[in-house]
């Protein structure tokens, strides 16, 4: 996980749209000279994730993608390609509501982000609600997950729709 930078500062994120994460992880690509992504690179990254981690379902919506594991609607990893504010450059942004599931999936999601960073030669800022990246304690991670009160969405499709709408609003 050496490609991950701990952060909960929304001013670092290129669109300044990130708040303090509560239910898992939010991550975004560290941008800068030659550290950007494009649509082809984004689609290639989804293919690499598919080959390496064998998800059970991938729902690709162009510049947004939902990757599901173990046929479990809650084990979902969301990726999107976002445009930097006042720029023609794009970067990878993602979320995973890992505290809806368990500690193993939280660590697994962090490994996926680290893998993406390694493949594209770029670091990722990560807002980790559980603090696991700082304390590296399985006990504290499990405690956070057990004490988290999960809000229920009526269906996984509504949750996906929420993410897509939120992404579209951020770009406006």
Short mmCIF file of C-alpha atoms in Angstrom, two decimals:
data_model
loop_
_atom_site.label_atom_id
_atom_site.label_comp_id
_atom_site.label_asym_id
_atom_site.label_seq_id
_atom_site.Cartn_x
_atom_site.Cartn_y
_atom_site.Cartn_z
CA UNK A 1 0.00 0.00 0.00
CA UNK A 2 2.94 2.27 -0.63
CA UNK A 3 1.04 4.05 -3.42
CA UNK A 4 -1.50 5.49 -0.96
CA UNK A 5 -1.37 8.90 0.72
CA UNK A 6 -3.58 9.37 3.78
CA UNK A 7 -5.79 12.42 3.46
CA UNK A 8 -9.13 13.85 4.51
CA UNK A 9 -8.41 17.30 3.15
CA UNK A 10 -10.90 18.16 0.41
CA UNK A 11 -8.66 20.99 -0.85
CA UNK A 12 -6.16 18.43 -2.19
CA UNK A 13 -8.78 16.81 -4.42
CA UNK A 14 -8.74 18.63 -7.80
CA UNK A 15 -12.44 19.56 -7.67
CA UNK A 16 -12.48 20.35 -3.93
CA UNK A 17 -15.60 18.22 -3.64
CA UNK A 18 -14.57 15.66 -1.03
CA UNK A 19 -15.83 15.75 2.52
CA UNK A 20 -14.77 13.60 5.45
CA UNK A 21 -15.55 10.02 4.55
CA UNK A 22 -17.68 8.05 7.04
CA UNK A 23 -18.52 4.68 5.49
CA UNK A 24 -15.37 3.36 3.87
CA UNK A 25 -12.89 4.89 1.50
CA UNK A 26 -12.81 7.69 -1.04
CA UNK A 27 -9.75 7.92 -3.25
CA UNK A 28 -8.52 10.14 -6.04
CA UNK A 29 -5.49 10.14 -8.27
CA UNK A 30 -2.64 12.49 -7.41
CA UNK A 31 -2.43 14.71 -10.45
CA UNK A 32 0.35 16.82 -11.85
CA UNK A 33 2.64 16.82 -14.85
CA UNK A 34 2.11 13.56 -16.80
CA UNK A 35 -0.07 12.17 -14.00
CA UNK A 36 -3.40 12.41 -15.76
CA UNK A 37 -5.72 9.75 -17.15
CA UNK A 38 -7.87 9.55 -20.25
CA UNK A 39 -10.87 7.46 -21.31
CA UNK A 40 -8.76 4.72 -22.92
CA UNK A 41 -6.53 4.48 -19.84
CA UNK A 42 -9.60 4.32 -17.61
CA UNK A 43 -11.13 1.46 -19.61
CA UNK A 44 -7.76 -0.33 -19.62
CA UNK A 45 -7.62 -0.02 -15.84
CA UNK A 46 -11.03 -1.68 -15.53
CA UNK A 47 -9.76 -4.56 -17.69
CA UNK A 48 -6.64 -4.94 -15.52
CA UNK A 49 -8.79 -5.03 -12.36
CA UNK A 50 -11.03 -7.63 -13.99
CA UNK A 51 -8.04 -9.83 -14.86
CA UNK A 52 -6.27 -9.47 -11.50
CA UNK A 53 -9.14 -9.58 -8.99
CA UNK A 54 -11.88 -11.52 -10.86
CA UNK A 55 -14.98 -9.54 -9.87
CA UNK A 56 -18.35 -11.24 -10.34
CA UNK A 57 -19.96 -8.28 -12.10
CA UNK A 58 -18.83 -5.11 -13.85
CA UNK A 59 -21.32 -2.43 -14.83
CA UNK A 60 -19.53 0.00 -17.09
CA UNK A 61 -21.30 3.31 -17.79
CA UNK A 62 -18.66 5.05 -19.90
CA UNK A 63 -16.81 7.27 -17.45
CA UNK A 64 -18.29 5.49 -14.40
CA UNK A 65 -17.93 1.86 -13.41
CA UNK A 66 -19.32 -0.33 -10.63
CA UNK A 67 -17.27 -3.43 -9.85
CA UNK A 68 -18.96 -6.05 -7.68
CA UNK A 69 -17.30 -8.94 -5.86
CA UNK A 70 -18.64 -12.29 -4.57
CA UNK A 71 -22.12 -11.62 -6.03
CA UNK A 72 -22.70 -9.35 -3.03
CA UNK A 73 -24.39 -6.00 -3.76
CA UNK A 74 -22.60 -4.45 -0.78
CA UNK A 75 -19.13 -5.51 -1.98
CA UNK A 76 -19.02 -2.82 -4.64
CA UNK A 77 -16.11 -0.73 -5.81
CA UNK A 78 -16.99 2.47 -7.70
CA UNK A 79 -14.58 4.13 -10.18
CA UNK A 80 -15.07 7.20 -12.30
CA UNK A 81 -13.09 9.45 -14.59
CA UNK A 82 -13.46 13.08 -13.51
CA UNK A 83 -12.41 16.28 -15.22
CA UNK A 84 -10.21 18.65 -13.26
CA UNK A 85 -11.76 22.02 -12.56
CA UNK A 86 -10.59 24.72 -15.02
CA UNK A 87 -8.58 22.17 -17.00
CA UNK A 88 -8.84 19.67 -19.84
CA UNK A 89 -7.19 16.95 -17.76
CA UNK A 90 -8.95 13.97 -16.19
CA UNK A 91 -8.17 11.90 -13.11
CA UNK A 92 -9.43 8.68 -11.51
CA UNK A 93 -11.79 9.02 -8.56
CA UNK A 94 -13.47 6.24 -6.62
CA UNK A 95 -15.35 5.11 -3.56
CA UNK A 96 -16.13 1.91 -1.75
CA UNK A 97 -18.55 1.67 1.16
CA UNK A 98 -16.51 -1.02 2.84
CA UNK A 99 -17.99 -0.61 6.32
CA UNK A 100 -21.25 -2.00 4.95
CA UNK A 101 -19.44 -5.33 4.62
CA UNK A 102 -16.43 -6.33 6.73
CA UNK A 103 -12.79 -5.64 7.56
CA UNK A 104 -11.46 -8.07 4.95
CA UNK A 105 -13.26 -6.23 2.16
CA UNK A 106 -11.98 -2.88 3.47
CA UNK A 107 -8.38 -4.11 3.26
CA UNK A 108 -9.11 -5.72 -0.13
CA UNK A 109 -10.47 -2.39 -1.48
CA UNK A 110 -7.32 -0.60 -0.32
CA UNK A 111 -5.24 -3.23 -2.14
CA UNK A 112 -7.18 -2.53 -5.35
CA UNK A 113 -6.47 1.21 -5.07
CA UNK A 114 -2.80 0.47 -4.45
CA UNK A 115 -2.77 -1.85 -7.47
CA UNK A 116 -4.28 0.86 -9.69
CA UNK A 117 -1.62 3.30 -8.48
CA UNK A 118 1.16 0.82 -9.20
CA UNK A 119 -0.15 0.09 -12.71
CA UNK A 120 -0.36 3.72 -13.74
CA UNK A 121 2.71 4.84 -11.82
CA UNK A 122 0.82 7.32 -9.69
CA UNK A 123 -0.04 7.74 -6.03
CA UNK A 124 -3.60 8.04 -4.74
CA UNK A 125 -4.92 10.20 -1.94
CA UNK A 126 -7.21 8.10 0.27
CA UNK A 127 -9.76 9.31 2.80
CA UNK A 128 -10.14 6.22 5.00
CA UNK A 129 -13.03 6.57 7.45
CA UNK A 130 -11.78 3.74 9.64
CA UNK A 131 -8.28 5.15 10.04
CA UNK A 132 -6.87 1.74 9.11
CA UNK A 133 -4.14 3.25 6.94
CA UNK A 134 -2.84 5.05 10.03
CA UNK A 135 -3.28 2.50 12.82
CA UNK A 136 -3.03 -0.79 10.81
CA UNK A 137 -4.96 -2.52 13.59
CA UNK A 138 -7.45 -5.23 12.65
CA UNK A 139 -9.12 -4.81 16.07
CA UNK A 140 -9.71 -1.07 15.59
CA UNK A 141 -10.92 -1.67 12.04
CA UNK A 142 -13.43 -4.30 13.21
CA UNK A 143 -14.55 -2.05 16.05
CA UNK A 144 -15.25 0.83 13.65
CA UNK A 145 -17.23 -1.43 11.31
CA UNK A 146 -19.24 -3.04 14.13
CA UNK A 147 -20.20 0.37 15.58
CA UNK A 148 -21.12 1.92 12.25
CA UNK A 149 -24.84 2.40 11.68
CA UNK A 150 -25.55 1.57 8.06
CA UNK A 151 -28.17 3.69 6.30
CA UNK A 152 -30.27 1.53 4.02
CA UNK A 153 -30.97 2.29 0.37
CA UNK A 154 -34.14 0.81 -1.04
CA UNK A 155 -32.15 -1.02 -3.69
CA UNK A 156 -28.58 -1.27 -5.04
CA UNK A 157 -29.79 0.37 -8.26
CA UNK A 158 -30.77 3.51 -6.30
CA UNK A 159 -27.30 3.59 -4.76
CA UNK A 160 -25.70 3.34 -8.22
CA UNK A 161 -28.01 6.05 -9.54
CA UNK A 162 -27.02 8.27 -6.61
CA UNK A 163 -23.31 7.88 -7.46
CA UNK A 164 -23.84 8.62 -11.15
CA UNK A 165 -25.96 11.71 -10.40
CA UNK A 166 -23.43 12.92 -7.84
CA UNK A 167 -20.62 12.56 -10.40
CA UNK A 168 -22.61 14.45 -13.02
CA UNK A 169 -23.39 17.27 -10.55
CA UNK A 170 -19.72 17.62 -9.59
CA UNK A 171 -18.77 18.06 -13.25
CA UNK A 172 -21.36 20.82 -13.80
#
